[in-house]
Amino acid sequence: MQTSQTTGVRPANSAQTNPAKNPILVLGGTGKTGQRVVKQLQALDWPLRVGSRSGHPPFDWLDTRTWKPCVEGIHSVYITFQPDLAVPGAVDAIRFFTKTALEAGVKKLVLLSGRGEKEAEACEQVVMQAGVDWTILRASWFCQNFSESVFLEPVQAGHLALPAGDIPEPFVDVDDIADVAVAALTEEGHNGQRYELTGPRMLTFKEASQEIGNAIGRVINYEQIPIGDYAAMLRSYHVPEDQVDLVVYLFTEVLDGRNASLTDGVQRALGRKPTDFATYVKKAAATGVWG
Ligand SMILES: NC(=O)c1ccc[n+]([C@@H]2O[C@H](COP(=O)([O-])OP(=O)(O)OC[C@H]3O[C@@H](n4cnc5c(N)ncnc54)[C@H](OP(=O)(O)O)[C@@H]3O)[C@@H](O)[C@H]2O)c1
């Protein structure tokens, strides 16, 4: 069982929390942040519904008919959109989901957003203007992309080739995002807050690869490649064209230096410092994920 000390989250029965423990829907509840939010809410014995295509009832962003049954009887929703709030159609989806949720009686929305993405900001506005309580979590690139997502296989293979050079990124640990999400969902003190969530240190992708390599005692070669080569590589793996477009957008527009700064979002939300990349690497290495 997780404690408030290990999670950084105050217990549900403290101070200004919602004593009624009204039900929460966690969209993307099997994903990187969502599964951690679910775990913490379960530890708090909080009633919840896991939103996923394999949930009961199932939730699919591509099938609006699945949305109403999922929001019925729900008080608060943690919204993680797929694949990214920056893709065409995301604003309309968030608008329609918000409408569906409000019609079902939902009283609070907590949105996971991306830092430095104009389109994601439009989605934030939809949530902020919905007329119910809201909290926005605007996150930088996740540390866990190296251990639970797209960069895992290249790291395991010892060779990470990306179209990213000297621009540093303040990678954020998804455990921190989950802690903030749970606080926002279970405490009233976070209403109307937009938290920019970064780690405490900026690293280039090359430096991040080196830190992981040093921790596991292996060389992880980092190679900066042209964006066109990267897109061609993704296409050769039959990655759908809209996802190729998304990745190109993330590595060109979003990784242009606009996010190369640290923020105090984790400190403001939780009253503690964000997790350093080195601590994340230690945790991930201990799971044996990198071999
Ligand atoms: N990764 C980053 O560095 C980063 C940084 C900032 C913001 N974000 C944002 O975080 C959000 C989550 O991204 P992520 O890449 O980390 O993914 P993730 O949360 O790990 O995504 C997987 C989750 O989404 C669900 N899912 C996938 N397709 C779905 C669909 N069509 N309908 C409903 N649920 C679906 C999956 O469940 P099932 O497969 O069971 O349906 C799973 O629960 C995105 O909005 C992204 O923009 C990510």
PDB file of C-alpha atoms in Angstrom, residues 115-216:
ATOM      1  CA  ARG A 115       3.810  22.242 -22.838  1.00  0.00           C
ATOM      2  CA  GLY A 116       4.393  24.649 -25.730  1.00  0.00           C
ATOM      3  CA  GLU A 117       1.645  23.274 -27.976  1.00  0.00           C
ATOM      4  CA  LYS A 118      -0.664  25.956 -29.420  1.00  0.00           C
ATOM      5  CA  GLU A 119      -3.365  23.416 -30.276  1.00  0.00           C
ATOM      6  CA  ALA A 120      -3.253  21.948 -26.767  1.00  0.00           C
ATOM      7  CA  GLU A 121      -3.811  25.441 -25.379  1.00  0.00           C
ATOM      8  CA  ALA A 122      -7.032  25.662 -27.389  1.00  0.00           C
ATOM      9  CA  CYS A 123      -8.152  22.414 -25.706  1.00  0.00           C
ATOM     10  CA  GLU A 124      -7.223  23.879 -22.315  1.00  0.00           C
ATOM     11  CA  GLN A 125      -9.475  26.863 -23.067  1.00  0.00           C
ATOM     12  CA  VAL A 126     -12.408  24.542 -23.776  1.00  0.00           C
ATOM     13  CA  VAL A 127     -11.991  22.929 -20.350  1.00  0.00           C
ATOM     14  CA  MET A 128     -11.365  26.238 -18.565  1.00  0.00           C
ATOM     15  CA  GLN A 129     -14.511  27.771 -20.036  1.00  0.00           C
ATOM     16  CA  ALA A 130     -16.771  24.762 -19.494  1.00  0.00           C
ATOM     17  CA  GLY A 131     -18.327  26.215 -16.358  1.00  0.00           C
ATOM     18  CA  VAL A 132     -17.188  23.525 -13.889  1.00  0.00           C
ATOM     19  CA  ASP A 133     -14.123  23.211 -11.651  1.00  0.00           C
ATOM     20  CA  TRP A 134     -10.921  22.554 -13.602  1.00  0.00           C
ATOM     21  CA  THR A 135      -7.191  22.011 -13.222  1.00  0.00           C
ATOM     22  CA  ILE A 136      -4.738  21.947 -16.137  1.00  0.00           C
ATOM     23  CA  LEU A 137      -1.529  19.889 -15.973  1.00  0.00           C
ATOM     24  CA  ARG A 138       0.753  21.152 -18.728  1.00  0.00           C
ATOM     25  CA  ALA A 139       3.597  18.657 -18.876  1.00  0.00           C
ATOM     26  CA  SER A 140       6.989  18.592 -20.553  1.00  0.00           C
ATOM     27  CA  TRP A 141       8.350  15.396 -22.206  1.00  0.00           C
ATOM     28  CA  PHE A 142       7.994  12.388 -19.919  1.00  0.00           C
ATOM     29  CA  CYS A 143      11.103  10.667 -18.475  1.00  0.00           C
ATOM     30  CA  GLN A 144       9.212   7.393 -18.915  1.00  0.00           C
ATOM     31  CA  ASN A 145       9.330   7.730 -22.721  1.00  0.00           C
ATOM     32  CA  PHE A 146      12.754   6.069 -22.281  1.00  0.00           C
ATOM     33  CA  SER A 147      11.447   3.113 -20.270  1.00  0.00           C
ATOM     34  CA  GLU A 148       7.753   2.647 -21.061  1.00  0.00           C
ATOM     35  CA  SER A 149       7.291   4.065 -24.528  1.00  0.00           C
ATOM     36  CA  VAL A 150       8.798   5.007 -27.888  1.00  0.00           C
ATOM     37  CA  PHE A 151      12.458   5.254 -26.829  1.00  0.00           C
ATOM     38  CA  LEU A 152      12.505   1.968 -24.877  1.00  0.00           C
ATOM     39  CA  GLU A 153      13.494  -0.368 -27.716  1.00  0.00           C
ATOM     40  CA  PRO A 154      16.325   1.859 -29.022  1.00  0.00           C
ATOM     41  CA  VAL A 155      17.704   2.219 -25.478  1.00  0.00           C
ATOM     42  CA  GLN A 156      17.556  -1.561 -25.030  1.00  0.00           C
ATOM     43  CA  ALA A 157      19.380  -1.896 -28.365  1.00  0.00           C
ATOM     44  CA  GLY A 158      22.036   0.606 -27.225  1.00  0.00           C
ATOM     45  CA  HIS A 159      21.441   3.043 -30.089  1.00  0.00           C
ATOM     46  CA  LEU A 160      19.026   5.972 -29.957  1.00  0.00           C
ATOM     47  CA  ALA A 161      18.728   7.961 -33.201  1.00  0.00           C
ATOM     48  CA  LEU A 162      16.531  11.054 -33.009  1.00  0.00           C
ATOM     49  CA  PRO A 163      16.166  14.389 -34.787  1.00  0.00           C
ATOM     50  CA  ALA A 164      17.110  16.263 -31.607  1.00  0.00           C
ATOM     51  CA  GLY A 165      20.329  18.180 -31.044  1.00  0.00           C
ATOM     52  CA  ASP A 166      21.451  20.684 -28.452  1.00  0.00           C
ATOM     53  CA  ILE A 167      18.049  21.893 -27.272  1.00  0.00           C
ATOM     54  CA  PRO A 168      17.637  20.700 -23.678  1.00  0.00           C
ATOM     55  CA  GLU A 169      14.346  19.395 -22.283  1.00  0.00           C
ATOM     56  CA  PRO A 170      13.280  19.406 -18.600  1.00  0.00           C
ATOM     57  CA  PHE A 171      11.985  15.799 -18.630  1.00  0.00           C
ATOM     58  CA  VAL A 172       9.274  15.282 -16.009  1.00  0.00           C
ATOM     59  CA  ASP A 173       8.716  12.045 -14.072  1.00  0.00           C
ATOM     60  CA  VAL A 174       5.178  10.714 -14.640  1.00  0.00           C
ATOM     61  CA  ASP A 175       5.043   9.744 -10.951  1.00  0.00           C
ATOM     62  CA  ASP A 176       5.089  13.500 -10.264  1.00  0.00           C
ATOM     63  CA  ILE A 177       2.338  14.102 -12.823  1.00  0.00           C
ATOM     64  CA  ALA A 178       0.230  11.357 -11.224  1.00  0.00           C
ATOM     65  CA  ASP A 179       0.774  12.863  -7.764  1.00  0.00           C
ATOM     66  CA  VAL A 180      -0.422  16.253  -9.022  1.00  0.00           C
ATOM     67  CA  ALA A 181      -3.379  14.689 -10.849  1.00  0.00           C
ATOM     68  CA  VAL A 182      -4.512  12.819  -7.729  1.00  0.00           C
ATOM     69  CA  ALA A 183      -4.165  15.952  -5.612  1.00  0.00           C
ATOM     70  CA  ALA A 184      -6.195  17.919  -8.178  1.00  0.00           C
ATOM     71  CA  LEU A 185      -8.875  15.221  -8.334  1.00  0.00           C
ATOM     72  CA  THR A 186      -9.266  14.736  -4.594  1.00  0.00           C
ATOM     73  CA  GLU A 187      -8.593  18.192  -3.143  1.00  0.00           C
ATOM     74  CA  GLU A 188     -10.363  21.469  -3.733  1.00  0.00           C
ATOM     75  CA  GLY A 189      -7.262  23.650  -3.384  1.00  0.00           C
ATOM     76  CA  HIS A 190      -6.227  23.011  -6.994  1.00  0.00           C
ATOM     77  CA  ASN A 191      -9.325  24.327  -8.736  1.00  0.00           C
ATOM     78  CA  GLY A 192      -8.612  27.021 -11.341  1.00  0.00           C
ATOM     79  CA  GLN A 193      -4.873  26.220 -11.374  1.00  0.00           C
ATOM     80  CA  ARG A 194      -2.750  25.645 -14.457  1.00  0.00           C
ATOM     81  CA  TYR A 195       0.364  23.788 -13.396  1.00  0.00           C
ATOM     82  CA  GLU A 196       3.357  23.714 -15.751  1.00  0.00           C
ATOM     83  CA  LEU A 197       5.099  20.476 -14.812  1.00  0.00           C
ATOM     84  CA  THR A 198       8.804  19.994 -15.515  1.00  0.00           C
ATOM     85  CA  GLY A 199      11.640  18.142 -13.880  1.00  0.00           C
ATOM     86  CA  PRO A 200      14.260  20.106 -11.895  1.00  0.00           C
ATOM     87  CA  ARG A 201      17.004  19.822 -14.547  1.00  0.00           C
ATOM     88  CA  MET A 202      17.314  20.190 -18.314  1.00  0.00           C
ATOM     89  CA  LEU A 203      19.076  17.588 -20.429  1.00  0.00           C
ATOM     90  CA  THR A 204      19.599  17.077 -24.130  1.00  0.00           C
ATOM     91  CA  PHE A 205      18.506  13.700 -25.501  1.00  0.00           C
ATOM     92  CA  LYS A 206      22.182  12.807 -25.796  1.00  0.00           C
ATOM     93  CA  GLU A 207      22.805  13.627 -22.124  1.00  0.00           C
ATOM     94  CA  ALA A 208      19.709  11.669 -21.091  1.00  0.00           C
ATOM     95  CA  SER A 209      20.960   8.630 -23.051  1.00  0.00           C
ATOM     96  CA  GLN A 210      24.385   8.941 -21.400  1.00  0.00           C
ATOM     97  CA  GLU A 211      22.859   9.114 -17.912  1.00  0.00           C
ATOM     98  CA  ILE A 212      20.872   5.957 -18.565  1.00  0.00           C
ATOM     99  CA  GLY A 213      23.936   4.217 -20.014  1.00  0.00           C
ATOM    100  CA  ASN A 214      26.092   5.194 -17.025  1.00  0.00           C
ATOM    101  CA  ALA A 215      23.466   3.919 -14.581  1.00  0.00           C
ATOM    102  CA  ILE A 216      23.156   0.510 -16.234  1.00  0.00           C
TER     103      ILE A 216
END
